[in-house]
Amino acid sequence: MKRTEIKEALEGKLVGQQITLMGWVRSRRGNKNVSFIALNDGSTIKNIQIVVDLQNFTEEQLKPITTGSCIKAEGLLVESMGKGQTVEMQANALHVFGTADVDTYPLQKKGHTMEYLREIAHLRPRTNTFGAVFRLRHHMAMAIHTYFHQHGYFYFHTPLITASDCEGAGQMFQVTTKNLYNLKKDQNGQIDYSDDFFGKQTALTVSGQLEGELGALALGKIYTFGPTFRAENSNTPRHLAEFWMIEPEVAFIDKTDLMDIEEDFLKFCVRWALDNCQDDLQFLNDMFDKGLIERLQKVVDTEFVRLPYTEGINILQQAIKNGKKFEFPCAWGDDLASEHERYLVEEHFGKPVIMTDYPREIKAFYMKQNADGKTVQGTDVLFPSIGEIIGGSVREEDYDKLMAEIEARQIPMKDMWWYLDTRRFGSAPHAGFGLGFERLMLFVTGMQNIRDVIPFPRTPKTAEF
Ligand code: 4AD
Ligand code: MG
């Protein structure tokens, strides 16, 4: 089946030729002489108009061509008279692949709410909005691979099933083949995993970082790009139970180098969207978020602020003194809430912020400790309208310090011996970060809810589709 994609047809080079188009009917209107079909095949946000001269077709032939139906149209591509389109097709043959019943097709009308569209996530890719979002999603994935490939990183595949909790937050989904209806327990009431599939307790990974570090300490520069899973029961517009994370890990860099990479990488991705996804961005800008393109351009053009946590807390405390109200506390030692991050980024600086040197207690065990004994070299990137988009840090490369931290946090050693070996054999300074892919998608699309930037979201109590 040879076809021309609508994207190519609209470029105009094929005017004067007989072509074949295939796609889904967005609408059909007309009068008793002529019918106009707006056809979309997903290759672009734009529809092509198919002009059907009713002298050549019967009403019976046209009747099944309704909104949502899938057709093949053959005809001549011509310059268009109608305003707003450059070319159109004069049909000389039509074939219906699949009908869509007028009374039951869920995308009959325009202007459905995002909540409703989530309930029909199997069909929402056929809307303009989700077509734009998912094409952008593809392009951002390409941007990420391109950036790392061009900079000499190796794509390193880390396991999805693991026995270690990288972030130590206890938010893992267990993986087991045990019979849950008949669980054997030992004398202490503990479940015995020795007869489970892997012979030990395992779960879906929350991060590929620990294995990524093994890669970096051999190949120099690696990145991962894969799904991660968190059983955190946070029903927010920024959290998913299954999300994609990009985790570069680099040997022989320090905190400044790490921040330089974070900033350069994010700017590259946003610039890529501006350069490669103009039509889709323009649509999202016009329909949802009039400031979208301007916000993207601004991130590309401005230097990120680099702000130690302690200074950030001082700014927030000053703001409170000046009458600013926050829902959550923000004394030194507190984990910042999204409202604090957004205040710093959107109101105080008006720029993305890389926050550094967090209190040790609120960060993961692997972060490099500063000489003050209180802070660690974290480097999170905070973005306008998103809050935390990247979580990163220099890693503690000193065996004794790392070991002391693991013991203090009572992390089970039996699951960590291989990680500690990197610090026993040829340890090296190294650092890395994790970018939440869907947080980046929220930023580049201007969507308000993380459920709307992944085709089939997984959140508490929802695993449909
Ligand atoms: O800050 P996090 O927890 O850092 C790590 O996992 C490190 N191991 C990364 C590293 O240094 N290699 O998560 C990293 C990023 C966050 O900044 C956020 O963008 C995203 O992952 N993220 C989530 N995105 C969607 N839903 C969730 N539940 C998320 N949790 C984290
Ligand atoms: Mg984080």
Short mmCIF file of C-alpha atoms and ligand atoms in Angstrom, two decimals:
data_model
loop_
_atom_site.label_atom_id
_atom_site.label_comp_id
_atom_site.label_asym_id
_atom_site.label_seq_id
_atom_site.Cartn_x
_atom_site.Cartn_y
_atom_site.Cartn_z
CA MET A 1 0.00 0.00 0.00
CA LYS A 2 1.85 3.07 -1.16
CA ARG A 3 0.73 6.33 0.35
CA THR A 4 1.87 9.90 0.65
CA GLU A 5 1.96 11.28 4.17
CA ILE A 6 -0.11 14.38 4.68
CA LYS A 7 2.93 16.23 6.01
CA GLU A 8 4.67 15.70 2.68
CA ALA A 9 1.56 16.48 0.62
CA LEU A 10 1.17 19.83 2.40
CA GLU A 11 4.74 20.81 1.56
CA GLY A 12 3.44 21.41 -1.96
CA LYS A 13 6.15 19.74 -4.05
CA LEU A 14 3.72 17.11 -5.31
CA VAL A 15 1.17 19.57 -6.76
CA GLY A 16 -0.07 18.30 -10.12
CA GLN A 17 0.46 14.65 -9.22
CA GLN A 18 -1.94 11.81 -8.51
CA ILE A 19 -1.37 10.72 -4.91
CA THR A 20 -2.90 8.40 -2.34
CA LEU A 21 -3.64 9.61 1.17
CA MET A 22 -4.74 7.51 4.14
CA GLY A 23 -5.95 8.80 7.45
CA TRP A 24 -8.75 9.55 9.88
CA VAL A 25 -11.58 11.89 9.05
CA ARG A 26 -11.69 14.88 11.36
CA SER A 27 -14.82 16.35 9.81
CA ARG A 28 -16.92 16.35 6.66
CA ARG A 29 -19.06 19.24 5.57
CA GLY A 30 -20.42 20.58 2.31
CA ASN A 31 -23.50 21.14 0.18
CA LYS A 32 -25.36 19.23 -2.49
CA ASN A 33 -22.62 19.73 -5.07
CA VAL A 34 -19.46 19.21 -3.16
CA SER A 35 -18.22 17.66 0.07
CA PHE A 36 -15.08 18.67 1.98
CA ILE A 37 -13.26 16.10 4.07
CA ALA A 38 -10.67 17.24 6.61
CA LEU A 39 -8.21 14.34 6.84
CA ASN A 40 -5.42 13.78 9.36
CA ASP A 41 -2.90 10.93 9.40
CA GLY A 42 -0.87 11.91 12.46
CA SER A 43 2.21 12.93 10.48
CA THR A 44 1.45 16.58 11.24
CA ILE A 45 -1.00 18.62 13.29
CA LYS A 46 -2.40 19.96 10.01
CA ASN A 47 -5.32 18.40 8.17
CA ILE A 48 -5.51 18.22 4.42
CA GLN A 49 -8.73 19.10 2.63
CA ILE A 50 -10.15 16.55 0.25
CA VAL A 51 -12.63 17.98 -2.19
CA VAL A 52 -15.26 15.50 -3.34
CA ASP A 53 -17.29 16.45 -6.40
CA LEU A 54 -20.69 14.84 -5.82
CA GLN A 55 -21.17 14.30 -9.55
CA ASN A 56 -18.56 11.55 -9.32
CA PHE A 57 -19.72 9.91 -6.06
CA THR A 58 -23.03 8.68 -4.73
CA GLU A 59 -24.51 9.66 -1.38
CA GLU A 60 -24.19 5.96 -0.41
CA GLN A 61 -20.42 6.09 -0.98
CA LEU A 62 -20.05 9.19 1.17
CA LYS A 63 -22.36 8.21 4.00
CA PRO A 64 -19.82 6.11 5.97
CA ILE A 65 -17.24 8.90 5.75
CA THR A 66 -17.97 10.46 9.11
CA THR A 67 -15.83 11.95 11.88
CA GLY A 68 -13.46 9.28 13.16
CA SER A 69 -13.72 6.94 10.19
CA CYS A 70 -10.55 5.82 8.44
CA ILE A 71 -10.27 6.20 4.68
CA LYS A 72 -8.05 6.02 1.66
CA ALA A 73 -8.40 8.86 -0.85
CA GLU A 74 -6.83 8.90 -4.29
CA GLY A 75 -6.76 12.00 -6.42
CA LEU A 76 -4.98 15.00 -7.82
CA LEU A 77 -3.06 17.34 -5.52
CA VAL A 78 -3.80 20.95 -6.51
CA GLU A 79 -3.15 24.47 -5.24
CA SER A 80 -5.96 25.49 -2.97
CA MET A 81 -8.31 28.45 -3.38
CA GLY A 82 -9.59 28.24 0.20
CA LYS A 83 -7.94 30.46 2.75
CA GLY A 84 -5.69 28.89 5.35
CA GLN A 85 -4.54 25.99 3.21
CA THR A 86 -1.99 25.80 0.45
CA VAL A 87 -2.92 22.57 -1.28
CA GLU A 88 -5.89 20.23 -1.41
CA MET A 89 -6.83 16.99 -3.08
CA GLN A 90 -9.49 16.54 -5.73
CA ALA A 91 -10.66 13.03 -5.03
CA ASN A 92 -11.31 10.53 -7.77
CA ALA A 93 -11.51 7.39 -5.63
CA LEU A 94 -12.46 6.86 -1.97
CA HIS A 95 -12.23 3.71 0.10
CA VAL A 96 -13.37 3.28 3.69
CA PHE A 97 -11.06 1.14 5.87
CA GLY A 98 -13.09 1.51 9.05
CA THR A 99 -16.28 3.31 9.95
CA ALA A 100 -16.95 5.18 13.22
CA ASP A 101 -20.52 5.21 14.36
CA VAL A 102 -21.84 8.74 14.66
CA ASP A 103 -23.75 8.04 17.86
CA THR A 104 -21.04 6.20 19.75
CA TYR A 105 -17.66 7.55 18.54
CA PRO A 106 -16.40 9.37 21.66
CA LEU A 107 -14.50 12.13 19.84
CA GLN A 108 -17.45 13.44 17.91
CA LYS A 109 -17.33 16.98 19.25
CA LYS A 110 -14.45 19.34 19.80
CA GLY A 111 -13.57 20.85 23.16
CA HIS A 112 -13.63 17.83 25.46
CA THR A 113 -12.13 18.34 28.92
CA MET A 114 -8.70 16.86 29.67
CA GLU A 115 -10.31 14.75 32.41
CA TYR A 116 -12.73 13.20 29.91
CA LEU A 117 -9.94 12.57 27.43
CA ARG A 118 -7.97 10.70 30.11
CA GLU A 119 -10.87 8.29 30.38
CA ILE A 120 -10.55 7.57 26.66
CA ALA A 121 -6.76 7.46 26.57
CA HIS A 122 -7.01 4.76 23.90
CA LEU A 123 -8.47 7.31 21.48
CA ARG A 124 -7.04 10.61 22.64
CA PRO A 125 -3.92 10.36 20.44
CA ARG A 126 -6.32 11.17 17.60
CA THR A 127 -7.05 14.63 18.95
CA ASN A 128 -5.02 17.63 17.83
CA THR A 129 -3.75 18.24 21.33
CA PHE A 130 -2.49 14.74 22.03
CA GLY A 131 -1.16 14.34 18.51
CA ALA A 132 0.96 17.43 19.18
CA VAL A 133 2.05 16.24 22.62
CA PHE A 134 3.06 12.77 21.47
CA ARG A 135 4.92 14.01 18.40
CA LEU A 136 6.78 16.37 20.73
CA ARG A 137 7.48 13.47 23.07
CA HIS A 138 9.17 11.61 20.23
CA HIS A 139 11.23 14.64 19.28
CA MET A 140 12.37 15.19 22.85
CA ALA A 141 13.53 11.57 23.06
CA MET A 142 15.49 12.12 19.86
CA ALA A 143 16.96 15.34 21.28
CA ILE A 144 18.16 13.47 24.36
CA HIS A 145 19.82 10.65 22.45
CA THR A 146 21.35 13.14 20.03
CA TYR A 147 22.78 15.30 22.79
CA PHE A 148 24.49 12.45 24.57
CA HIS A 149 25.66 10.73 21.43
CA GLN A 150 27.18 13.97 20.14
CA HIS A 151 28.94 14.51 23.45
CA GLY A 152 30.50 11.05 23.60
CA TYR A 153 28.23 9.37 26.15
CA PHE A 154 27.28 5.71 25.83
CA TYR A 155 23.68 4.58 26.20
CA PHE A 156 23.91 2.12 29.09
CA HIS A 157 21.02 -0.21 29.88
CA THR A 158 20.32 -0.68 33.56
CA PRO A 159 17.97 -3.32 34.98
CA LEU A 160 14.33 -2.65 35.71
CA ILE A 161 14.13 -5.42 38.29
CA THR A 162 16.44 -4.84 41.22
CA ALA A 163 17.05 -5.73 44.85
CA SER A 164 18.30 -2.29 45.89
CA ASP A 165 16.39 0.88 46.71
CA CYS A 166 18.54 3.61 45.15
CA GLU A 167 16.72 6.54 46.68
CA GLY A 168 16.17 4.74 49.98
CA ALA A 169 12.64 6.07 50.17
CA GLY A 170 10.96 2.67 50.38
CA GLN A 171 8.66 3.43 47.48
CA MET A 172 9.19 0.28 45.47
CA PHE A 173 6.75 -2.01 43.70
CA GLN A 174 7.56 -5.55 44.65
CA VAL A 175 8.17 -8.16 41.93
CA THR A 176 7.39 -11.72 42.90
CA THR A 177 6.14 -15.02 41.56
CA LYS A 178 5.22 -16.21 45.02
CA ASN A 179 1.73 -17.44 45.65
CA LEU A 180 0.22 -14.52 47.52
CA TYR A 181 -2.63 -16.70 48.74
CA ASN A 182 -0.27 -19.02 50.53
CA LEU A 183 2.73 -17.10 51.84
CA LYS A 184 5.15 -19.10 53.98
CA LYS A 185 6.70 -17.22 56.90
CA ASP A 186 9.65 -18.11 59.13
CA GLN A 187 9.65 -18.32 62.96
CA ASN A 188 9.98 -14.53 63.18
CA GLY A 189 6.97 -13.97 60.96
CA GLN A 190 9.18 -12.83 58.06
CA ILE A 191 8.42 -13.92 54.52
CA ASP A 192 11.04 -16.31 53.16
CA TYR A 193 12.13 -15.20 49.70
CA SER A 194 14.70 -17.92 49.11
CA ASP A 195 12.18 -19.82 47.01
CA ASP A 196 10.99 -16.73 45.12
CA PHE A 197 11.91 -16.35 41.44
CA PHE A 198 15.17 -14.49 42.08
CA GLY A 199 15.86 -16.15 45.42
CA LYS A 200 15.56 -12.79 47.17
CA GLN A 201 13.14 -9.93 47.54
CA THR A 202 13.05 -7.81 44.37
CA ALA A 203 11.22 -4.77 43.08
CA LEU A 204 10.90 -2.46 40.08
CA THR A 205 13.68 0.09 40.03
CA VAL A 206 13.19 3.68 41.23
CA SER A 207 16.34 4.78 39.42
CA GLY A 208 19.11 3.32 37.28
CA GLN A 209 21.73 5.44 38.98
CA LEU A 210 23.58 2.85 41.05
CA GLU A 211 24.18 0.65 38.03
CA GLY A 212 24.79 3.79 35.97
CA GLU A 213 27.67 4.62 38.29
CA LEU A 214 29.20 1.22 37.53
CA GLY A 215 29.02 2.13 33.84
CA ALA A 216 30.54 5.59 34.31
CA LEU A 217 33.42 4.15 36.33
CA ALA A 218 34.36 2.02 33.36
CA LEU A 219 33.21 3.81 30.21
CA GLY A 220 33.68 7.36 31.49
CA LYS A 221 30.41 8.87 30.35
CA ILE A 222 27.13 7.02 30.17
CA TYR A 223 23.44 7.78 30.22
CA THR A 224 20.35 5.73 30.83
CA PHE A 225 16.91 6.41 29.39
CA GLY A 226 14.22 4.09 30.60
CA PRO A 227 11.16 3.59 32.73
CA THR A 228 11.33 3.95 36.50
CA PHE A 229 8.67 3.15 39.06
CA ARG A 230 7.68 4.76 42.32
CA ALA A 231 4.96 3.60 44.64
CA GLU A 232 4.64 7.02 46.22
CA ASN A 233 1.05 7.73 46.95
CA SER A 234 1.19 11.30 45.75
CA ASN A 235 -1.77 12.23 43.64
CA THR A 236 -0.33 15.41 42.18
CA PRO A 237 -0.15 16.87 38.67
CA ARG A 238 3.63 16.20 38.72
CA HIS A 239 3.92 12.59 39.91
CA LEU A 240 3.49 9.32 38.07
CA ALA A 241 3.91 5.82 39.43
CA GLU A 242 5.64 4.88 36.15
CA PHE A 243 7.76 7.54 34.52
CA TRP A 244 10.75 7.73 32.23
CA MET A 245 14.05 8.99 33.50
CA ILE A 246 17.25 10.07 31.80
CA GLU A 247 20.29 9.55 34.01
CA PRO A 248 23.70 10.62 32.78
CA GLU A 249 26.64 9.65 34.96
CA VAL A 250 30.12 11.03 34.35
CA ALA A 251 33.54 10.23 35.75
CA PHE A 252 36.11 12.92 36.54
CA ILE A 253 33.80 15.89 36.94
CA ASP A 254 33.06 18.15 39.88
CA LYS A 255 30.01 20.12 40.99
CA THR A 256 30.58 23.03 38.62
CA ASP A 257 31.06 20.70 35.65
CA LEU A 258 27.87 18.88 36.61
CA MET A 259 25.84 22.09 36.73
CA ASP A 260 27.29 23.12 33.37
CA ILE A 261 26.11 19.83 31.86
CA GLU A 262 22.64 20.11 33.40
CA GLU A 263 22.19 23.59 32.00
CA ASP A 264 23.65 22.88 28.58
CA PHE A 265 21.62 19.69 28.21
CA LEU A 266 18.29 21.28 29.19
CA LYS A 267 18.89 24.21 26.84
CA PHE A 268 19.74 21.82 24.02
CA CYS A 269 16.47 19.92 24.52
CA VAL A 270 14.32 23.04 24.67
CA ARG A 271 16.06 24.53 21.63
CA TRP A 272 15.44 21.24 19.81
CA ALA A 273 11.72 21.59 20.46
CA LEU A 274 11.73 25.16 19.16
CA ASP A 275 13.67 24.13 16.06
CA ASN A 276 11.89 20.89 15.19
CA CYS A 277 8.32 21.14 16.45
CA GLN A 278 7.14 24.59 15.37
CA ASP A 279 3.65 23.62 14.18
CA ASP A 280 2.84 21.59 17.27
CA LEU A 281 4.24 24.23 19.62
CA GLN A 282 2.33 26.96 17.84
CA PHE A 283 -0.87 24.96 18.23
CA LEU A 284 -0.31 24.40 21.96
CA ASN A 285 0.68 28.03 22.37
CA ASP A 286 -2.49 29.25 20.63
CA MET A 287 -4.90 26.82 22.25
CA PHE A 288 -3.65 26.39 25.82
CA ASP A 289 -0.83 28.59 26.90
CA LYS A 290 -0.19 31.91 25.18
CA GLY A 291 3.17 32.27 26.94
CA LEU A 292 4.55 28.87 25.98
CA ILE A 293 6.92 29.67 23.13
CA GLU A 294 8.15 32.80 24.87
CA ARG A 295 8.87 30.77 28.04
CA LEU A 296 10.82 28.18 26.06
CA GLN A 297 12.82 30.86 24.29
CA LYS A 298 13.58 32.52 27.59
CA VAL A 299 15.01 29.34 29.09
CA VAL A 300 17.28 28.94 26.07
CA ASP A 301 18.47 32.55 26.33
CA THR A 302 19.01 33.02 30.07
CA GLU A 303 21.78 31.89 32.32
CA PHE A 304 20.49 29.72 35.16
CA VAL A 305 20.93 30.99 38.71
CA ARG A 306 23.19 28.82 40.90
CA LEU A 307 21.96 29.04 44.44
CA PRO A 308 23.12 27.23 47.60
CA TYR A 309 20.19 25.83 49.58
CA THR A 310 21.12 27.93 52.62
CA GLU A 311 20.82 31.15 50.59
CA GLY A 312 17.54 29.89 49.16
CA ILE A 313 16.16 29.41 52.65
CA ASN A 314 17.25 32.95 53.56
CA ILE A 315 15.38 34.33 50.55
CA LEU A 316 12.25 32.37 51.48
CA GLN A 317 12.45 33.49 55.11
CA GLN A 318 12.81 37.09 53.96
CA ALA A 319 9.77 36.66 51.72
CA ILE A 320 7.74 35.35 54.66
CA LYS A 321 8.82 38.41 56.70
CA ASN A 322 7.55 40.56 53.84
CA GLY A 323 4.14 38.95 54.01
CA LYS A 324 4.44 35.98 51.59
CA LYS A 325 2.33 33.01 52.72
CA PHE A 326 3.36 29.39 52.10
CA GLU A 327 1.38 26.29 52.92
CA PHE A 328 4.44 24.32 54.12
CA PRO A 329 7.26 25.36 56.47
CA CYS A 330 10.71 26.15 55.06
CA ALA A 331 13.20 26.43 57.88
CA TRP A 332 16.79 25.30 57.33
CA GLY A 333 16.68 21.51 57.13
CA ASP A 334 13.25 21.27 55.54
CA ASP A 335 12.77 19.71 52.13
CA LEU A 336 11.49 22.42 49.83
CA ALA A 337 7.94 22.05 48.56
CA SER A 338 6.99 22.85 45.00
CA GLU A 339 5.53 26.20 46.16
CA HIS A 340 8.94 27.25 47.54
CA GLU A 341 10.78 26.17 44.43
CA ARG A 342 8.34 28.02 42.23
CA TYR A 343 8.55 31.15 44.35
CA LEU A 344 12.32 31.27 43.89
CA VAL A 345 12.17 30.54 40.16
CA GLU A 346 9.08 32.45 39.10
CA GLU A 347 8.84 35.34 41.52
CA HIS A 348 12.24 35.99 43.04
CA PHE A 349 14.66 35.33 40.18
CA GLY A 350 12.44 34.93 37.13
CA LYS A 351 14.93 32.34 35.87
CA PRO A 352 15.66 28.62 36.25
CA VAL A 353 17.61 27.91 39.42
CA ILE A 354 20.17 25.21 40.12
CA MET A 355 19.99 24.67 43.85
CA THR A 356 23.07 23.20 45.52
CA ASP A 357 24.46 21.98 48.82
CA TYR A 358 21.41 20.63 50.55
CA PRO A 359 21.22 19.43 54.17
CA ARG A 360 22.48 15.87 54.28
CA GLU A 361 19.40 14.52 56.07
CA ILE A 362 16.97 15.36 53.26
CA LYS A 363 19.04 13.82 50.47
CA ALA A 364 20.02 10.31 49.42
CA PHE A 365 22.92 8.39 50.97
CA TYR A 366 25.20 8.55 47.92
CA MET A 367 25.69 12.33 47.76
CA LYS A 368 29.18 13.76 48.31
CA GLN A 369 29.55 15.34 51.72
CA ASN A 370 30.87 18.87 52.07
CA ALA A 371 33.59 19.76 54.56
CA ASP A 372 31.04 21.50 56.81
CA GLY A 373 29.72 18.08 57.81
CA LYS A 374 26.15 19.32 57.32
CA THR A 375 25.55 19.65 53.60
CA VAL A 376 25.95 17.47 50.51
CA GLN A 377 26.69 18.36 46.90
CA GLY A 378 23.24 18.00 45.37
CA THR A 379 22.47 20.07 42.26
CA ASP A 380 18.73 20.07 41.55
CA VAL A 381 17.38 22.15 38.69
CA LEU A 382 14.18 24.07 39.40
CA PHE A 383 12.11 25.27 36.46
CA PRO A 384 9.33 27.79 36.00
CA SER A 385 5.84 26.25 36.30
CA ILE A 386 7.38 22.82 37.08
CA GLY A 387 9.54 23.08 40.17
CA GLU A 388 12.13 20.27 40.31
CA ILE A 389 12.89 19.00 36.82
CA ILE A 390 16.33 17.48 37.53
CA GLY A 391 17.70 15.86 40.67
CA GLY A 392 21.46 15.50 40.60
CA SER A 393 24.60 15.32 42.70
CA VAL A 394 28.27 14.69 42.96
CA ARG A 395 28.68 11.17 44.37
CA GLU A 396 30.56 10.31 47.53
CA GLU A 397 33.61 8.49 46.20
CA ASP A 398 35.27 7.90 49.57
CA TYR A 399 34.67 4.35 50.79
CA ASP A 400 34.72 5.15 54.51
CA LYS A 401 32.41 8.13 54.31
CA LEU A 402 29.96 6.26 52.10
CA MET A 403 30.07 3.24 54.35
CA ALA A 404 29.39 5.37 57.44
CA GLU A 405 26.36 6.89 55.71
CA ILE A 406 25.04 3.47 54.67
CA GLU A 407 25.37 2.25 58.24
CA ALA A 408 23.81 5.36 59.75
CA ARG A 409 20.81 4.91 57.46
CA GLN A 410 20.66 1.17 58.10
CA ILE A 411 20.71 0.35 54.40
CA PRO A 412 21.00 -3.47 54.07
CA MET A 413 24.63 -4.15 53.19
CA LYS A 414 23.98 -7.45 51.48
CA ASP A 415 22.32 -5.58 48.60
CA MET A 416 25.12 -3.01 48.32
CA TRP A 417 28.40 -4.91 48.17
CA TRP A 418 28.77 -4.48 44.41
CA TYR A 419 28.16 -0.73 44.66
CA LEU A 420 30.74 -0.39 47.40
CA ASP A 421 33.28 -2.29 45.31
CA THR A 422 33.50 0.74 42.97
CA ARG A 423 34.85 2.69 45.95
CA ARG A 424 37.24 -0.11 46.88
CA PHE A 425 38.73 -0.63 43.44
CA GLY A 426 39.83 2.43 41.49
CA SER A 427 37.31 4.85 42.93
CA ALA A 428 37.07 8.14 41.07
CA PRO A 429 35.34 11.47 41.42
CA HIS A 430 32.07 11.31 39.51
CA ALA A 431 28.65 12.90 39.34
CA GLY A 432 25.34 12.62 37.56
CA PHE A 433 21.71 13.55 37.51
CA GLY A 434 18.24 12.33 36.71
CA LEU A 435 15.84 14.22 34.46
CA GLY A 436 12.20 13.25 34.76
CA PHE A 437 11.19 12.91 31.11
CA GLU A 438 7.56 13.78 31.78
CA ARG A 439 8.58 16.87 33.77
CA LEU A 440 10.50 18.01 30.70
CA MET A 441 7.44 17.20 28.61
CA LEU A 442 5.27 19.30 30.92
CA PHE A 443 7.62 22.19 30.38
CA VAL A 444 7.88 22.00 26.61
CA THR A 445 4.18 21.38 25.98
CA GLY A 446 2.76 23.73 28.62
CA MET A 447 0.39 20.95 29.71
CA GLN A 448 -0.79 21.32 33.29
CA ASN A 449 -1.02 17.67 34.31
CA ILE A 450 1.65 15.00 33.98
CA ARG A 451 -1.09 12.50 33.05
CA ASP A 452 -1.39 14.36 29.76
CA VAL A 453 2.18 14.05 28.53
CA ILE A 454 2.51 10.24 28.63
CA PRO A 455 0.24 8.10 26.46
CA PHE A 456 -0.98 5.77 29.19
CA PRO A 457 -0.39 7.22 32.67
CA ARG A 458 0.01 5.06 35.77
CA THR A 459 -1.10 6.75 38.98
CA PRO A 460 -2.63 5.56 42.26
CA LYS A 461 -5.80 3.60 41.47
CA THR A 462 -5.40 3.86 37.69
CA ALA A 463 -3.83 1.28 35.44
CA GLU A 464 -6.37 1.26 32.61
CA PHE A 465 -5.21 0.69 29.03
O1 4AD B 1 15.27 13.49 42.37
P1 4AD B 1 15.15 12.04 42.03
O2 4AD B 1 14.45 11.15 42.97
O3 4AD B 1 16.63 11.56 41.75
C1 4AD B 1 17.02 10.29 41.47
O4 4AD B 1 16.30 9.37 41.28
C2 4AD B 1 18.50 10.18 41.23
N1 4AD B 1 18.87 8.76 41.36
C3 4AD B 1 18.85 10.73 39.88
C4 4AD B 1 20.31 10.70 39.58
O5 4AD B 1 21.06 11.45 40.17
N2 4AD B 1 20.73 9.84 38.66
O6 4AD B 1 14.43 11.90 40.62
C5 4AD B 1 15.00 12.54 39.48
C6 4AD B 1 13.93 13.26 38.70
C7 4AD B 1 13.22 14.37 39.47
O7 4AD B 1 13.96 15.55 39.46
C8 4AD B 1 11.93 14.49 38.70
O8 4AD B 1 12.12 15.24 37.52
C9 4AD B 1 11.66 13.05 38.28
O9 4AD B 1 12.89 12.38 38.33
N3 4AD B 1 10.70 12.37 39.15
C10 4AD B 1 9.44 12.09 38.82
N4 4AD B 1 8.75 12.34 37.69
C11 4AD B 1 7.47 11.91 37.65
N5 4AD B 1 6.86 11.24 38.64
C12 4AD B 1 7.51 10.95 39.79
N6 4AD B 1 6.91 10.28 40.74
C13 4AD B 1 8.86 11.39 39.91
N7 4AD B 1 9.81 11.28 40.87
C14 4AD B 1 10.91 11.88 40.39
MG MG B 2 14.72 14.83 43.77
#
